Amino acid sequence: MTVADDPYAASVPWRVTGLLADADLTAADVHVARRLGAIGGDDDERVLLAAALAVQALRAGSVCVVLDETSVPQPDGWHDAIRRSPLVADGPDGPADRPLRWVDGRLYLDRYWRDEQTVREAMHDRLARTAAADPVALTSAVDRLYPSATDAAQREALRTAATSHLMVLTGGPGTGKTTTVARLVAALQAAAGPGLRVALAAPTGKAAARLQESVNAEVALLGPADVDAVGSLRATTLHRLLGWRPGTTTRFRHDRLRRLPHDVVVVDESSMVSLPLMARLVEALRPTARLVLVGDPDQLASVEAGAVLGDLVAALPRGVVRLTQAHRYGPALGALAEAIRLGDAETAVALLRSGDAHRSWVEPAAERLSPQDVAGLRADVEAGADALVAAARAGDAPAALRALGSHRLLLAHREGPFGVAHWAATAESWIGTGAGQWPLGRPLLVTQNDRASGLYNGDTGVVVADGTGGVAVAFGEPDDPRLVRPYRLPAVQPVHAMTVHRGQGSQFARVTLLLPPATSPLLSRELLYTAVTRAREHVRVIGTEDAIRAAIERPVRRASGLREAR
């Protein structure tokens, strides 16, 4: 039973009448609106309804609510009542002590409007100023690091990063963003002066570890002079870069009064950075520092408020460089990903229906999946498990990690008949649970950050024999595995399946995407694109044509003023 089916669910508001009762709001939305009204001395139902909708929009990832675009019937005099309310600051120059702010038909919780203004002003200020760089040294570095004229976008990225205080480097998975970052740092060391203090950061520990490993591997391939100039780079989470402060999760040690010491800050997986966190970052940067944002604006955005990278790519007049040549996968998967990205449902469906060695589509005949519908999925799960167990018994950590990346089942939901919990249990029933507390070959997912062990939420590993009669868990890349004893592990769980959100930033040889019905609110173009681009060799989609079309035709549109003209 869903919340919508259960009138007694905790999230369903009760003792609510009038306008608030007519809108599809949760108990939390209503409670916050009423509390604001009580504190500010305004009991006008029109204002409380608007406040509740602003809270609801924030929970859904938007920064504000555009009232004229909501589905609720508009009360008479709605806009005027809001603008007159003692709860609302009317316009960008309105009072600073109001909890809500009304700007150009958008209603914000005031702190989010302020964060939006912080980011907007910082980005435009950075673009307006030219960064100092030796033109001769820059030209020499660009020609040395990207000698081929076919690398025009990469060459442009190096020039833009050297001459601007802001660059946004975008592109789909496997387009060489990490390679470009490594060479970009080398070019900056040559053009802006040696000894630049460079910070690499990402939203999550997993992404930071992957960034550090990938960038240093690319730096090692450069010439001796560039390797010496760049040195060994370290990456960290944005939270750790800014510095934790006891007693708060929204303020950091580095801020507008205590700036970061770095000359260059590179942020990978920027699509996952929320508006408040981006605001805290730009506040903490020195005016002369260069900021490089790296990411794919077409992937799923932050689980928190805002779609900052997508807004910036749409709004900035310059400073955006897009890489387009995909190296992770071939043209078959590339064509499918591009059709989804462009919202071309006809082409995407035709490509899936044609099928080939790199893409396949299983269209269920009924809402309940039959054994035949999941036969291919089961074969991949069982083959992966056999390879995992064989490598684990042999104590071959590299082979076990390669087997771990051979296939992954991705889903939109966590719960329900199309959720991770159900299908993880189904996959385990196919392969068996193994013997003991730590069965050999069991794939594991870390679910919390742990500084002591160096493991982060989202890391995956596999239980392997240690050669002395015990077991360890192998993490990292096959070429450089890291063994961790079970007693040192943070919280973990078996990972026979995961959500698309959880899989973001990862890649697998084969991917199976199991879609929910077309009515699922989680289906979106970004979810489908993110899932498809996790595959290097083959993607299998299990779902109806209606579900595929619904996803492609439903791009996520988070309400925001960041992409609007100044």
Coordinates of C-alpha atoms in Angstrom, one line a residue:
M1 CA 0.0 0.0 0.0
T2 CA 1.4 3.4 -0.9
V3 CA 1.0 6.6 1.1
A4 CA -1.6 7.8 -1.4
D5 CA -3.7 4.7 -0.7
D6 CA -3.4 5.1 3.1
P7 CA -5.2 8.1 4.6
Y8 CA -3.6 7.4 8.0
A9 CA 0.0 7.5 6.8
A10 CA 2.2 9.8 8.9
S11 CA 3.0 12.0 5.9
V12 CA -0.7 12.8 5.2
P13 CA -1.8 16.1 6.8
W14 CA -4.9 16.0 9.1
R15 CA -7.2 18.5 10.6
V16 CA -6.5 20.6 7.6
T17 CA -9.3 22.6 5.9
G18 CA -9.7 25.3 3.3
L19 CA -7.1 26.0 0.6
L20 CA -4.4 23.8 2.3
A21 CA -6.8 20.8 2.2
D22 CA -7.3 21.2 -1.5
A23 CA -3.6 21.0 -2.5
D24 CA -1.6 17.8 -2.6
L25 CA 0.6 18.6 0.4
T26 CA 2.4 16.5 3.0
A27 CA 2.1 17.0 6.7
A28 CA 5.6 18.6 6.8
D29 CA 4.6 21.1 4.1
V30 CA 1.5 22.2 6.0
H31 CA 3.3 22.3 9.4
V32 CA 6.1 24.5 8.2
A33 CA 3.7 26.9 6.5
R34 CA 1.5 27.1 9.6
R35 CA 4.6 27.7 11.8
L36 CA 5.8 30.5 9.6
G37 CA 2.4 32.1 9.7
A38 CA 2.3 31.8 13.5
I39 CA 5.7 33.3 13.9
G40 CA 5.1 36.1 11.4
G41 CA 1.5 36.9 12.4
D42 CA -0.2 36.1 9.1
D43 CA -3.1 33.6 8.9
D44 CA -4.1 34.4 5.4
E45 CA -4.7 30.9 3.8
R46 CA -3.5 32.2 0.4
V47 CA -0.1 33.1 1.9
L48 CA 0.1 29.8 3.9
L49 CA -0.7 27.8 0.7
A50 CA 2.1 29.6 -1.2
A51 CA 4.5 28.9 1.7
A52 CA 3.6 25.2 1.8
L53 CA 4.1 25.0 -2.0
A54 CA 7.5 26.6 -1.7
V55 CA 8.5 24.0 0.9
Q56 CA 7.1 21.2 -1.3
A57 CA 9.1 22.4 -4.3
L58 CA 12.2 22.5 -2.2
R59 CA 11.7 18.9 -1.1
A60 CA 11.4 18.0 -4.8
G61 CA 14.7 19.6 -5.7
S62 CA 13.5 23.0 -6.9
V63 CA 14.9 26.2 -5.4
C64 CA 11.6 28.1 -5.5
V65 CA 8.0 27.7 -6.8
V66 CA 6.6 29.4 -9.8
L67 CA 3.1 29.9 -8.6
D68 CA 1.6 30.4 -12.1
E69 CA 2.9 27.0 -13.1
T70 CA 1.5 25.0 -10.2
S71 CA -1.5 22.7 -10.6
V72 CA -3.5 24.1 -7.7
P73 CA -6.4 26.4 -8.4
Q74 CA -5.3 30.0 -7.9
P75 CA -7.2 31.9 -5.2
D76 CA -8.4 35.4 -5.9
G77 CA -5.8 38.0 -5.3
W78 CA -3.2 35.4 -4.6
H79 CA -0.1 37.4 -5.8
D80 CA -1.2 40.6 -4.1
A81 CA -1.8 38.8 -0.8
I82 CA 1.6 37.3 -1.0
R83 CA 3.4 40.6 -1.7
R84 CA 1.6 42.4 1.1
S85 CA 2.3 39.6 3.7
P86 CA 4.6 40.3 6.6
L87 CA 6.2 36.9 5.9
V88 CA 7.3 38.0 2.4
A89 CA 10.1 40.3 1.2
D90 CA 8.8 41.7 -2.1
G91 CA 11.5 41.8 -4.7
P92 CA 15.3 41.6 -4.6
D93 CA 15.5 44.9 -2.5
G94 CA 12.8 43.8 0.0
P95 CA 13.5 43.5 3.8
A96 CA 16.2 41.1 4.8
D97 CA 14.4 39.8 7.9
R98 CA 11.5 37.9 6.1
P99 CA 11.4 34.1 5.8
L100 CA 10.0 34.2 2.2
R101 CA 10.9 36.2 -0.8
W102 CA 8.9 37.0 -3.9
V103 CA 10.9 37.8 -7.1
D104 CA 9.4 37.8 -10.7
G105 CA 6.6 35.4 -9.9
R106 CA 8.9 33.0 -8.0
L107 CA 8.5 32.4 -4.3
Y108 CA 11.6 31.3 -2.3
L109 CA 12.5 30.5 1.2
D110 CA 14.7 33.5 1.7
R111 CA 17.9 31.6 2.4
Y112 CA 17.7 29.8 -0.9
W113 CA 17.2 33.1 -2.8
R114 CA 20.3 34.5 -1.1
D115 CA 22.3 31.4 -2.0
E116 CA 21.1 31.8 -5.6
Q117 CA 22.2 35.4 -5.7
T118 CA 25.6 34.5 -4.2
V119 CA 26.2 32.0 -6.9
R120 CA 24.9 34.2 -9.7
E121 CA 26.9 37.2 -8.7
A122 CA 30.1 35.2 -8.1
M123 CA 29.9 33.5 -11.5
H124 CA 29.3 36.7 -13.5
D125 CA 32.0 38.5 -11.6
R126 CA 34.5 35.7 -12.4
L127 CA 33.6 35.8 -16.0
A128 CA 34.0 39.6 -16.2
R129 CA 37.6 39.5 -15.0
T130 CA 40.5 38.2 -17.1
A131 CA 43.0 35.9 -15.3
A132 CA 46.7 36.6 -15.8
A133 CA 48.6 34.1 -18.0
D134 CA 51.8 34.2 -20.0
P135 CA 50.5 34.0 -23.6
V136 CA 53.7 32.5 -25.0
A137 CA 53.9 29.9 -22.3
L138 CA 50.2 29.1 -22.7
T139 CA 50.5 28.6 -26.4
S140 CA 53.5 26.3 -25.9
A141 CA 51.7 24.3 -23.2
V142 CA 48.6 23.9 -25.3
D143 CA 50.6 22.7 -28.3
R144 CA 52.6 20.3 -26.2
L145 CA 49.7 18.8 -24.3
Y146 CA 47.2 18.7 -27.2
P147 CA 49.2 18.8 -30.4
S148 CA 46.4 17.5 -32.6
A149 CA 44.0 19.9 -34.3
T150 CA 41.3 17.3 -33.8
D151 CA 41.4 18.1 -30.0
A152 CA 40.0 21.6 -30.6
A153 CA 37.6 21.5 -27.6
Q154 CA 40.4 20.3 -25.2
R155 CA 42.7 23.0 -26.5
E156 CA 40.0 25.6 -25.9
A157 CA 39.5 24.3 -22.4
L158 CA 43.1 24.8 -21.5
R159 CA 43.1 28.4 -22.9
T160 CA 39.8 29.2 -21.2
A161 CA 41.0 27.9 -17.8
A162 CA 44.2 29.8 -18.1
T163 CA 42.7 33.2 -19.0
S164 CA 39.4 33.1 -16.9
H165 CA 38.5 32.8 -13.3
L166 CA 35.7 30.4 -14.2
M167 CA 35.4 27.5 -16.6
V168 CA 32.7 24.9 -16.9
L169 CA 33.9 21.7 -18.6
T170 CA 31.0 19.5 -19.7
G171 CA 30.5 16.4 -21.7
G172 CA 29.0 12.9 -21.5
P173 CA 30.6 9.9 -19.8
G174 CA 33.9 8.9 -21.3
T175 CA 34.5 12.1 -23.3
G176 CA 37.8 12.7 -21.7
K177 CA 37.0 15.2 -19.0
T178 CA 39.4 13.7 -16.5
T179 CA 42.2 13.6 -19.0
T180 CA 41.5 17.2 -19.8
V181 CA 41.7 18.1 -16.1
A182 CA 45.1 16.5 -15.8
R183 CA 46.5 18.4 -18.7
L184 CA 44.7 21.6 -17.7
V185 CA 46.6 21.6 -14.4
A186 CA 49.8 21.1 -16.3
A187 CA 49.0 24.0 -18.6
L188 CA 48.2 26.3 -15.7
Q189 CA 51.5 25.5 -13.9
A190 CA 53.3 26.5 -17.1
A191 CA 51.2 29.6 -18.1
A192 CA 50.2 31.1 -14.7
G193 CA 53.5 30.4 -12.9
P194 CA 54.9 27.3 -11.1
G195 CA 53.9 26.5 -7.6
L196 CA 50.1 27.0 -8.1
R197 CA 48.2 25.6 -5.1
V198 CA 45.7 23.2 -6.7
A199 CA 42.7 21.6 -5.0
L200 CA 40.7 18.7 -6.5
A201 CA 37.3 18.1 -5.0
A202 CA 34.0 16.2 -5.6
P203 CA 30.7 16.0 -3.8
T204 CA 31.3 12.5 -2.4
G205 CA 34.2 10.6 -1.0
K206 CA 33.8 7.9 -3.7
A207 CA 33.9 10.5 -6.5
A208 CA 36.9 12.3 -4.9
A209 CA 38.9 9.0 -4.6
R210 CA 38.1 8.2 -8.2
L211 CA 39.1 11.7 -9.3
Q212 CA 42.4 11.6 -7.5
E213 CA 43.3 8.2 -9.0
S214 CA 42.3 9.1 -12.5
V215 CA 44.0 12.5 -12.6
N216 CA 47.3 11.2 -11.2
A217 CA 47.2 8.3 -13.7
E218 CA 46.9 10.8 -16.5
V219 CA 49.6 13.1 -15.1
A220 CA 52.0 10.2 -15.0
L221 CA 51.6 9.8 -18.8
L222 CA 52.8 13.4 -19.4
G223 CA 56.4 14.5 -20.1
P224 CA 58.9 14.7 -17.3
A225 CA 58.8 18.5 -17.0
D226 CA 55.0 18.5 -16.6
V227 CA 55.1 15.6 -14.2
D228 CA 57.6 17.5 -12.0
A229 CA 55.5 20.7 -12.2
V230 CA 52.2 19.1 -11.3
G231 CA 53.4 16.6 -8.8
S232 CA 51.0 14.2 -7.0
L233 CA 47.6 15.7 -6.6
R234 CA 45.1 14.9 -3.8
A235 CA 41.4 15.1 -4.0
T236 CA 38.9 15.5 -1.2
T237 CA 35.2 16.0 -0.7
L238 CA 33.9 19.6 -0.9
H239 CA 32.8 19.4 2.7
R240 CA 36.3 18.5 3.8
L241 CA 37.9 21.1 1.6
L242 CA 35.7 23.8 3.1
G243 CA 36.3 22.5 6.6
W244 CA 33.9 21.0 9.1
R245 CA 32.6 23.2 11.9
P246 CA 31.2 21.6 15.0
G247 CA 27.5 22.0 15.6
T248 CA 26.5 22.9 12.0
T249 CA 26.0 21.2 8.7
T250 CA 25.5 24.4 6.7
R251 CA 28.5 26.5 7.6
F252 CA 32.2 25.8 7.2
R253 CA 35.6 26.9 8.5
H254 CA 36.4 28.5 5.2
D255 CA 34.0 31.3 4.2
R256 CA 34.0 34.9 3.0
L257 CA 36.1 35.9 6.0
R258 CA 38.6 32.9 5.9
R259 CA 39.2 32.1 2.3
L260 CA 40.6 28.9 0.9
P261 CA 44.3 29.3 0.2
H262 CA 44.2 27.6 -3.3
D263 CA 44.9 29.3 -6.6
V264 CA 42.9 26.7 -8.6
V265 CA 39.9 24.6 -7.4
V266 CA 38.6 21.9 -9.7
V267 CA 35.2 20.3 -8.8
D268 CA 34.3 17.1 -10.5
E269 CA 30.8 15.6 -10.7
S270 CA 29.5 19.2 -10.4
S271 CA 26.0 18.1 -11.5
M272 CA 25.7 16.5 -8.0
V273 CA 26.5 19.8 -6.1
S274 CA 23.5 21.5 -4.5
L275 CA 22.8 25.2 -4.6
P276 CA 23.7 25.8 -0.9
L277 CA 27.0 23.9 -1.2
M278 CA 28.0 25.8 -4.4
A279 CA 27.2 29.1 -2.6
R280 CA 29.4 28.2 0.3
L281 CA 32.2 27.2 -2.1
V282 CA 32.2 30.4 -4.2
E283 CA 32.0 32.5 -0.9
A284 CA 35.2 30.8 0.3
L285 CA 37.2 31.2 -2.9
R286 CA 39.8 34.0 -3.2
P287 CA 38.9 36.5 -5.9
T288 CA 42.0 35.6 -7.8
A289 CA 41.5 31.9 -7.7
R290 CA 40.4 30.0 -10.8
L291 CA 37.3 27.8 -10.5
V292 CA 36.9 24.8 -12.8
L293 CA 33.5 23.0 -12.7
V294 CA 33.5 19.6 -14.4
G295 CA 30.4 17.4 -15.0
D296 CA 27.6 16.4 -17.3
P297 CA 24.5 18.6 -17.0
D298 CA 22.3 15.9 -18.7
Q299 CA 22.8 13.4 -15.8
L300 CA 20.7 13.3 -12.6
A301 CA 21.2 16.4 -10.5
S302 CA 21.8 16.7 -6.8
V303 CA 19.4 15.0 -4.5
E304 CA 19.2 18.3 -2.7
A305 CA 17.9 21.6 -3.9
G306 CA 19.1 23.0 -7.2
A307 CA 20.5 22.0 -10.6
V308 CA 23.4 24.4 -10.6
L309 CA 25.5 22.9 -13.3
G310 CA 22.6 22.7 -15.8
D311 CA 21.5 26.3 -14.9
L312 CA 25.1 27.6 -15.4
V313 CA 25.5 25.8 -18.7
A314 CA 22.2 27.3 -19.9
A315 CA 22.8 30.8 -18.6
L316 CA 26.5 31.7 -18.9
P317 CA 27.4 33.7 -22.0
R318 CA 30.9 32.2 -22.2
G319 CA 33.3 30.0 -20.2
V320 CA 31.6 26.7 -21.1
V321 CA 33.5 24.1 -23.0
R322 CA 31.7 20.9 -24.1
L323 CA 33.5 17.7 -25.0
T324 CA 31.6 15.5 -27.4
Q325 CA 33.7 12.6 -28.5
A326 CA 32.8 9.6 -26.3
H327 CA 35.6 7.1 -25.7
R328 CA 33.9 4.9 -23.1
Y329 CA 31.5 3.2 -25.5
G330 CA 31.0 2.7 -29.2
P331 CA 28.7 4.4 -31.7
A332 CA 25.7 2.1 -31.0
L333 CA 25.5 3.1 -27.3
G334 CA 26.5 6.6 -28.2
A335 CA 23.6 7.0 -30.6
L336 CA 21.1 5.7 -28.0
A337 CA 22.5 8.1 -25.3
E338 CA 22.4 11.1 -27.7
A339 CA 18.8 10.3 -28.7
I340 CA 17.7 10.2 -25.1
R341 CA 19.7 13.4 -24.3
L342 CA 18.0 15.3 -27.1
G343 CA 14.6 14.0 -26.1
D344 CA 14.1 12.1 -29.3
A345 CA 11.8 9.3 -28.2
E346 CA 11.1 8.0 -31.7
T347 CA 14.8 7.5 -32.5
A348 CA 15.5 6.0 -29.1
V349 CA 12.7 3.5 -29.4
A350 CA 13.8 2.6 -32.9
L351 CA 17.4 2.0 -31.8
L352 CA 16.3 -0.2 -28.9
R353 CA 13.9 -2.1 -31.1
S354 CA 16.5 -2.8 -33.8
G355 CA 18.8 -4.4 -31.2
D356 CA 22.4 -5.4 -31.7
A357 CA 25.4 -6.6 -29.7
H358 CA 25.4 -3.4 -27.7
R359 CA 21.8 -2.8 -26.8
S360 CA 18.7 -4.9 -26.2
W361 CA 15.1 -4.3 -25.1
V362 CA 12.8 -6.7 -23.3
E363 CA 9.2 -5.4 -23.5
P364 CA 7.0 -7.3 -21.0
A365 CA 3.7 -8.5 -22.2
A366 CA 2.1 -7.9 -18.8
E367 CA 2.7 -5.6 -15.8
R368 CA 4.1 -8.5 -13.8
L369 CA 7.4 -9.7 -15.2
S370 CA 7.6 -13.3 -16.3
P371 CA 10.6 -15.6 -16.0
Q372 CA 11.1 -15.2 -19.7
D373 CA 11.3 -11.4 -19.4
V374 CA 14.1 -11.7 -16.9
A375 CA 15.9 -14.7 -18.5
G376 CA 18.7 -12.5 -19.9
L377 CA 19.1 -10.6 -16.6
R378 CA 19.3 -13.9 -14.6
A379 CA 21.9 -15.2 -17.0
D380 CA 24.1 -12.1 -16.4
V381 CA 23.6 -12.2 -12.7
E382 CA 24.5 -15.9 -12.5
A383 CA 27.5 -15.6 -14.8
G384 CA 28.8 -12.6 -12.7
A385 CA 28.3 -14.5 -9.5
D386 CA 30.1 -17.6 -10.9
A387 CA 33.1 -15.4 -11.9
L388 CA 33.1 -13.6 -8.5
V389 CA 33.1 -16.9 -6.5
A390 CA 35.8 -18.5 -8.7
A391 CA 38.1 -15.5 -8.3
A392 CA 37.3 -15.1 -4.6
R393 CA 38.1 -18.7 -3.8
A394 CA 41.4 -18.4 -5.7
G395 CA 42.2 -15.2 -3.7
D396 CA 42.5 -13.3 -7.0
A397 CA 41.4 -9.8 -6.0
P398 CA 42.0 -8.2 -9.5
A399 CA 39.9 -10.9 -11.2
A400 CA 37.2 -10.5 -8.5
L401 CA 37.0 -6.8 -9.0
R402 CA 36.9 -7.2 -12.8
A403 CA 34.0 -9.6 -12.3
L404 CA 32.3 -7.1 -10.0
G405 CA 32.3 -4.6 -12.8
S406 CA 31.0 -7.0 -15.4
H407 CA 27.3 -6.4 -14.9
R408 CA 25.0 -4.3 -12.7
L409 CA 21.2 -4.1 -12.3
L410 CA 19.9 -0.6 -12.0
L411 CA 16.5 0.5 -10.9
A412 CA 14.6 3.8 -10.3
H413 CA 12.9 2.8 -7.0
R414 CA 14.2 1.6 -3.7
E415 CA 11.1 -0.3 -2.6
G416 CA 8.2 -2.0 -4.2
P417 CA 7.9 -4.6 -7.1
F418 CA 10.3 -2.5 -9.2
G419 CA 12.6 -1.5 -6.4
V420 CA 16.1 -2.4 -5.3
A421 CA 15.0 -4.3 -2.2
H422 CA 12.8 -6.7 -4.2
W423 CA 15.3 -7.4 -7.0
A424 CA 18.3 -7.7 -4.8
A425 CA 16.5 -10.4 -2.9
T426 CA 15.5 -12.0 -6.2
A427 CA 19.1 -12.0 -7.5
E428 CA 20.3 -13.5 -4.3
S429 CA 17.7 -16.3 -4.6
W430 CA 19.1 -17.1 -8.1
I431 CA 22.7 -17.4 -6.9
G432 CA 22.3 -18.4 -3.3
T433 CA 23.6 -16.7 -0.2
G434 CA 26.8 -18.7 0.4
A435 CA 28.1 -20.0 3.6
G436 CA 29.2 -18.1 6.7
Q437 CA 29.0 -14.5 7.7
W438 CA 31.3 -13.4 4.9
P439 CA 30.7 -15.8 2.0
L440 CA 33.4 -15.7 -0.7
G441 CA 32.4 -13.8 -3.8
R442 CA 29.7 -11.7 -2.1
P443 CA 29.6 -8.2 -3.6
L444 CA 29.3 -5.4 -0.9
L445 CA 28.3 -1.7 -1.0
V446 CA 29.6 0.7 1.6
T447 CA 26.7 2.8 3.0
Q448 CA 28.5 5.4 5.1
N449 CA 31.8 7.4 5.0
D450 CA 34.6 6.1 7.2
R451 CA 37.8 8.2 7.4
A452 CA 39.6 5.5 9.4
S453 CA 39.4 2.9 6.7
G454 CA 39.4 5.3 3.8
L455 CA 36.1 3.9 2.5
Y456 CA 33.2 6.0 1.4
N457 CA 29.5 5.8 0.9
G458 CA 29.0 4.2 -2.5
D459 CA 32.3 2.2 -2.7
T460 CA 31.9 -1.4 -3.8
G461 CA 34.0 -4.4 -3.0
V462 CA 34.0 -8.2 -3.0
V463 CA 34.8 -10.8 -0.3
V464 CA 37.9 -12.8 -1.3
A465 CA 40.1 -15.5 0.3
D466 CA 43.3 -14.0 1.9
G467 CA 45.4 -17.1 1.3
T468 CA 45.7 -17.9 5.0
G469 CA 42.3 -19.4 5.6
G470 CA 40.7 -16.1 6.3
V471 CA 38.9 -13.5 4.2
A472 CA 39.3 -9.9 3.2
V473 CA 37.2 -7.5 1.1
A474 CA 38.8 -6.2 -2.1
F475 CA 38.1 -2.5 -3.0
G476 CA 39.4 -0.2 -5.7
E477 CA 40.5 -0.9 -9.3
P478 CA 41.6 -4.3 -10.6
D479 CA 45.1 -2.9 -11.3
D480 CA 45.5 -1.7 -7.8
P481 CA 43.2 -3.6 -5.4
R482 CA 43.1 -2.7 -1.7
L483 CA 42.2 -5.4 0.9
V484 CA 40.3 -4.5 4.0
R485 CA 39.6 -6.9 6.9
P486 CA 35.9 -7.3 7.7
Y487 CA 36.3 -6.0 11.2
R488 CA 37.5 -2.7 9.8
L489 CA 34.5 -2.2 7.5
P490 CA 32.0 0.6 8.0
A491 CA 28.3 -0.3 7.4
V492 CA 27.9 -2.4 4.3
Q493 CA 25.2 -4.4 2.5
P494 CA 25.1 -6.8 -0.4
V495 CA 25.0 -5.1 -3.8
H496 CA 23.2 -7.3 -6.3
A497 CA 21.2 -4.2 -7.5
M498 CA 21.3 -0.5 -7.0
T499 CA 19.4 2.7 -7.8
V500 CA 20.4 4.7 -10.8
H501 CA 21.3 7.6 -8.4
R502 CA 23.6 5.3 -6.5
G503 CA 25.2 4.1 -9.8
Q504 CA 26.0 7.6 -10.9
G505 CA 29.7 8.1 -11.6
S506 CA 30.3 4.3 -12.0
Q507 CA 30.7 2.2 -15.1
F508 CA 30.1 -1.4 -15.9
A509 CA 30.7 -3.7 -18.9
R510 CA 27.0 -4.6 -19.1
V511 CA 24.0 -2.8 -17.5
T512 CA 20.4 -4.0 -17.1
L513 CA 17.9 -1.2 -16.5
L514 CA 14.6 -2.4 -15.1
L515 CA 12.0 0.4 -15.5
P516 CA 8.9 0.9 -13.4
P517 CA 5.5 1.5 -15.1
A518 CA 5.0 4.7 -17.1
T519 CA 3.1 6.2 -14.2
S520 CA 6.1 6.3 -11.9
P521 CA 7.0 9.8 -10.9
L522 CA 10.7 8.9 -10.8
L523 CA 10.9 8.2 -14.5
S524 CA 12.8 11.1 -16.2
R525 CA 15.0 11.7 -19.2
E526 CA 18.0 12.3 -16.9
L527 CA 17.4 8.9 -15.1
L528 CA 17.3 7.0 -18.4
Y529 CA 20.3 8.8 -19.8
T530 CA 22.4 8.3 -16.6
A531 CA 21.5 4.6 -16.6
V532 CA 22.3 4.0 -20.3
T533 CA 25.6 5.8 -20.0
R534 CA 26.8 3.5 -17.2
A535 CA 27.4 0.8 -19.8
R536 CA 30.7 0.3 -21.7
E537 CA 29.6 -2.6 -23.9
H538 CA 25.9 -3.5 -23.6
V539 CA 22.7 -2.0 -22.1
R540 CA 19.6 -4.1 -21.6
V541 CA 16.3 -2.2 -21.0
I542 CA 13.4 -4.1 -19.4
G543 CA 10.3 -2.0 -19.6
T544 CA 7.3 -1.0 -21.7
E545 CA 7.4 1.3 -24.6
D546 CA 5.1 3.7 -22.6
A547 CA 7.7 3.7 -19.8
I548 CA 10.6 4.5 -22.1
R549 CA 8.6 7.3 -23.9
A550 CA 7.4 8.7 -20.6
A551 CA 11.0 8.9 -19.3
I552 CA 12.4 10.6 -22.5
E553 CA 9.5 13.0 -22.7
R554 CA 9.8 14.0 -19.0
P555 CA 12.9 16.1 -18.5
V556 CA 13.5 17.3 -15.0
R557 CA 12.8 21.0 -14.7
R558 CA 13.8 22.3 -11.3
A559 CA 12.4 25.8 -10.7
S560 CA 15.2 28.2 -10.3
G561 CA 16.1 31.8 -11.2
L562 CA 19.8 31.1 -11.8
R563 CA 19.4 30.6 -15.5
E564 CA 17.4 33.7 -15.9
A565 CA 19.0 36.9 -17.3
R566 CA 20.4 39.2 -14.6

